[in-house]
Amino acid sequence: LFGEVAGPWWMLWTLPGKRSHWFVDVPTAVAAAERIADEKKQNCYVGVSLSEKDYGPNVRLKTGERPAVGIVGMWADFDFDGPSHKKRGLPPSLDDARWLVEQSGRKPTVVVHSGHGLQAWWLFKEPWTFHVERERHQAAGLAEGWARLFQGKAAAKGWKVDSVFDLTRVMRLP
């Protein structure tokens, strides 16, 4: 997701434990994610936004207090019905979740099967870093509109899609 991004920080987050792990380079993050996966009792998530600094192990980005300073693209998350979900009204199958991914009219850069659903990412050619507060608000509006597009398509089929458009969102790694 972060390719050659260097400079702003980005985060892996683990649960249980609610620990943040901050990175500026992909190889170090991959090694950390692999270590976390080897522990087998941890779930690992990636933050969708860039951060101005490493906030330490007990802190995540938070709108207002610790705002995002950039994003690398748009994202969507489509859980589908199965034994791991208690929520009603989800798309009934993996194929239905794939159908939702296609509804943007743009081919995603990557689709991740997280184990409980699909995450689709439409990455930008370059990260969008925010230089003024107005840009952060524009990005938040774009992300919300992107999510609402999918929610509308899902609602037309009688399905529900989670609201995962906030700039402080974390997405589960497979």
CSV table of C-alpha atoms in Angstrom, one decimal:
chain,number,residue,atom,x,y,z
A,1,LEU,CA,0.0,0.0,0.0
A,2,PHE,CA,2.7,2.4,0.9
A,3,GLY,CA,5.2,1.4,-1.9
A,4,GLU,CA,8.1,3.9,-2.0
A,5,VAL,CA,6.5,6.3,0.5
A,6,ALA,CA,9.2,7.7,2.7
A,7,GLY,CA,8.8,10.6,5.1
A,8,PRO,CA,5.4,10.7,6.8
A,9,TRP,CA,4.9,7.8,9.2
A,10,TRP,CA,2.3,5.1,8.9
A,11,MET,CA,1.0,2.6,11.4
A,12,LEU,CA,0.4,-1.1,12.1
A,13,TRP,CA,-1.9,-1.7,15.0
A,14,THR,CA,-2.4,-4.9,17.0
A,15,LEU,CA,-5.3,-6.4,18.9
A,16,PRO,CA,-5.5,-7.6,21.6
A,17,GLY,CA,-3.2,-5.2,23.3
A,18,LYS,CA,-4.1,-2.2,21.2
A,19,ARG,CA,-0.5,-1.4,20.4
A,20,SER,CA,0.7,0.9,17.6
A,21,HIS,CA,3.8,0.3,15.6
A,22,TRP,CA,5.0,3.2,13.5
A,23,PHE,CA,7.1,3.0,10.3
A,24,VAL,CA,8.6,5.1,7.6
A,25,ASP,CA,9.8,2.2,5.4
A,26,VAL,CA,8.1,-0.9,4.0
A,27,PRO,CA,10.8,-3.5,4.7
A,28,THR,CA,10.8,-2.8,8.4
A,29,ALA,CA,7.0,-2.8,8.5
A,30,VAL,CA,6.8,-6.1,6.6
A,31,ALA,CA,9.3,-7.7,9.0
A,32,ALA,CA,7.2,-6.4,12.0
A,33,ALA,CA,3.9,-7.7,10.4
A,34,GLU,CA,5.5,-11.1,9.9
A,35,ARG,CA,6.7,-11.2,13.5
A,36,ILE,CA,3.1,-10.3,14.6
A,37,ALA,CA,1.7,-13.0,12.4
A,38,ASP,CA,4.0,-15.6,13.9
A,39,GLU,CA,2.6,-14.8,17.4
A,40,LYS,CA,-0.8,-16.2,16.1
A,41,LYS,CA,-2.7,-14.6,18.9
A,42,GLN,CA,-2.5,-11.1,17.5
A,43,ASN,CA,-4.6,-9.5,14.7
A,44,CYS,CA,-2.7,-6.9,12.8
A,45,TYR,CA,-4.3,-3.8,11.2
A,46,VAL,CA,-2.8,-1.1,9.0
A,47,GLY,CA,-3.8,2.6,9.3
A,48,VAL,CA,-5.2,4.1,6.1
A,49,SER,CA,-3.5,7.5,6.7
A,50,LEU,CA,-0.1,9.0,7.1
A,51,SER,CA,1.1,10.6,10.3
A,52,GLU,CA,3.4,13.5,11.0
A,53,LYS,CA,5.3,11.5,13.6
A,54,ASP,CA,5.6,8.3,15.6
A,55,TYR,CA,3.1,8.8,18.5
A,56,GLY,CA,4.3,5.8,20.4
A,57,PRO,CA,2.9,2.4,21.2
A,58,ASN,CA,-0.3,3.5,23.0
A,59,VAL,CA,-1.6,6.1,20.6
A,60,ARG,CA,-3.4,6.0,17.2
A,61,LEU,CA,-4.4,8.9,15.0
A,62,LYS,CA,-7.4,10.7,16.2
A,63,THR,CA,-9.4,13.4,14.3
A,64,GLY,CA,-8.7,16.8,15.7
A,65,GLU,CA,-6.0,15.8,18.3
A,66,ARG,CA,-3.6,13.7,16.1
A,67,PRO,CA,-4.9,14.2,12.6
A,68,ALA,CA,-3.9,12.4,9.4
A,69,VAL,CA,-1.3,14.3,7.3
A,70,GLY,CA,-2.0,12.4,4.1
A,71,ILE,CA,-3.5,9.3,2.4
A,72,VAL,CA,-2.2,7.0,-0.3
A,73,GLY,CA,-5.6,6.3,-2.0
A,74,MET,CA,-9.2,5.4,-1.4
A,75,TRP,CA,-10.3,2.2,0.4
A,76,ALA,CA,-13.4,0.2,1.0
A,77,ASP,CA,-14.2,-2.8,3.2
A,78,PHE,CA,-16.9,-5.4,2.4
A,79,ASP,CA,-17.7,-8.0,5.0
A,80,PHE,CA,-19.8,-10.8,3.8
A,81,ASP,CA,-22.1,-13.2,5.6
A,82,GLY,CA,-20.4,-16.1,7.4
A,83,PRO,CA,-19.8,-17.7,10.8
A,84,SER,CA,-17.5,-15.0,11.9
A,85,HIS,CA,-20.1,-12.2,11.5
A,86,LYS,CA,-23.0,-11.6,13.8
A,87,LYS,CA,-24.3,-8.7,11.8
A,88,ARG,CA,-27.4,-9.2,9.7
A,89,GLY,CA,-27.8,-7.9,6.1
A,90,LEU,CA,-24.3,-8.3,4.9
A,91,PRO,CA,-23.7,-9.3,1.3
A,92,PRO,CA,-24.4,-13.1,1.2
A,93,SER,CA,-21.2,-14.3,-0.4
A,94,LEU,CA,-17.7,-13.6,-1.4
A,95,ASP,CA,-18.9,-13.2,-5.0
A,96,ASP,CA,-21.4,-10.5,-3.8
A,97,ALA,CA,-18.6,-8.7,-2.1
A,98,ARG,CA,-16.6,-8.8,-5.3
A,99,TRP,CA,-19.6,-7.4,-7.2
A,100,LEU,CA,-19.6,-4.4,-4.8
A,101,VAL,CA,-15.9,-3.8,-5.5
A,102,GLU,CA,-16.7,-3.5,-9.2
A,103,GLN,CA,-19.4,-0.9,-8.6
A,104,SER,CA,-16.9,2.0,-8.4
A,105,GLY,CA,-16.4,1.8,-12.1
A,106,ARG,CA,-12.7,1.8,-11.5
A,107,LYS,CA,-10.5,-1.2,-11.2
A,108,PRO,CA,-8.9,-1.3,-7.7
A,109,THR,CA,-5.1,-1.4,-7.4
A,110,VAL,CA,-5.3,-4.3,-4.9
A,111,VAL,CA,-8.0,-6.4,-3.3
A,112,VAL,CA,-7.2,-8.1,0.0
A,113,HIS,CA,-9.2,-11.0,1.3
A,114,SER,CA,-8.8,-10.3,5.0
A,115,GLY,CA,-10.4,-13.6,6.1
A,116,HIS,CA,-13.7,-12.0,7.0
A,117,GLY,CA,-14.3,-9.9,3.9
A,118,LEU,CA,-12.7,-8.0,1.1
A,119,GLN,CA,-10.8,-4.7,1.2
A,120,ALA,CA,-10.3,-2.9,-2.0
A,121,TRP,CA,-7.7,-0.1,-2.4
A,122,TRP,CA,-7.6,2.4,-5.2
A,123,LEU,CA,-4.1,3.8,-4.8
A,124,PHE,CA,-3.0,7.2,-6.0
A,125,LYS,CA,0.1,7.6,-8.2
A,126,GLU,CA,1.6,9.6,-5.3
A,127,PRO,CA,0.5,10.1,-1.7
A,128,TRP,CA,-1.8,13.0,-1.1
A,129,THR,CA,-0.2,14.9,1.7
A,130,PHE,CA,-2.2,17.7,3.3
A,131,HIS,CA,-0.5,21.1,3.6
A,132,VAL,CA,-3.5,22.9,5.0
A,133,GLU,CA,-6.6,21.9,7.0
A,134,ARG,CA,-8.8,22.4,4.0
A,135,GLU,CA,-7.1,19.6,2.2
A,136,ARG,CA,-7.7,17.2,5.1
A,137,HIS,CA,-11.4,18.1,5.0
A,138,GLN,CA,-11.5,17.6,1.3
A,139,ALA,CA,-9.9,14.1,1.7
A,140,ALA,CA,-12.3,13.3,4.5
A,141,GLY,CA,-15.2,14.3,2.2
A,142,LEU,CA,-13.9,12.3,-0.7
A,143,ALA,CA,-13.5,9.2,1.5
A,144,GLU,CA,-17.0,9.6,2.9
A,145,GLY,CA,-18.5,10.0,-0.6
A,146,TRP,CA,-16.6,7.0,-1.8
A,147,ALA,CA,-18.0,4.9,1.1
A,148,ARG,CA,-21.5,6.3,0.5
A,149,LEU,CA,-21.3,5.2,-3.2
A,150,PHE,CA,-20.9,1.6,-2.0
A,151,GLN,CA,-23.4,1.8,0.7
A,152,GLY,CA,-26.0,3.0,-1.8
A,153,LYS,CA,-25.2,0.1,-4.2
A,154,ALA,CA,-25.4,-2.4,-1.3
A,155,ALA,CA,-28.7,-0.9,0.0
A,156,ALA,CA,-30.3,-1.3,-3.4
A,157,LYS,CA,-29.7,-5.1,-2.9
A,158,GLY,CA,-30.8,-5.1,0.7
A,159,TRP,CA,-27.3,-5.3,2.1
A,160,LYS,CA,-25.3,-3.3,4.6
A,161,VAL,CA,-21.8,-2.0,4.3
A,162,ASP,CA,-19.9,-0.6,7.3
A,163,SER,CA,-18.9,3.0,7.4
A,164,VAL,CA,-15.1,2.8,7.2
A,165,PHE,CA,-14.4,6.2,5.6
A,166,ASP,CA,-12.8,8.0,8.5
A,167,LEU,CA,-9.2,9.0,8.0
A,168,THR,CA,-8.2,7.3,11.3
A,169,ARG,CA,-9.5,3.9,10.1
A,170,VAL,CA,-7.4,0.8,10.5
A,171,MET,CA,-7.9,-2.2,8.2
A,172,ARG,CA,-7.2,-5.8,9.1
A,173,LEU,CA,-4.3,-7.5,7.4
A,174,PRO,CA,-5.0,-11.0,6.1
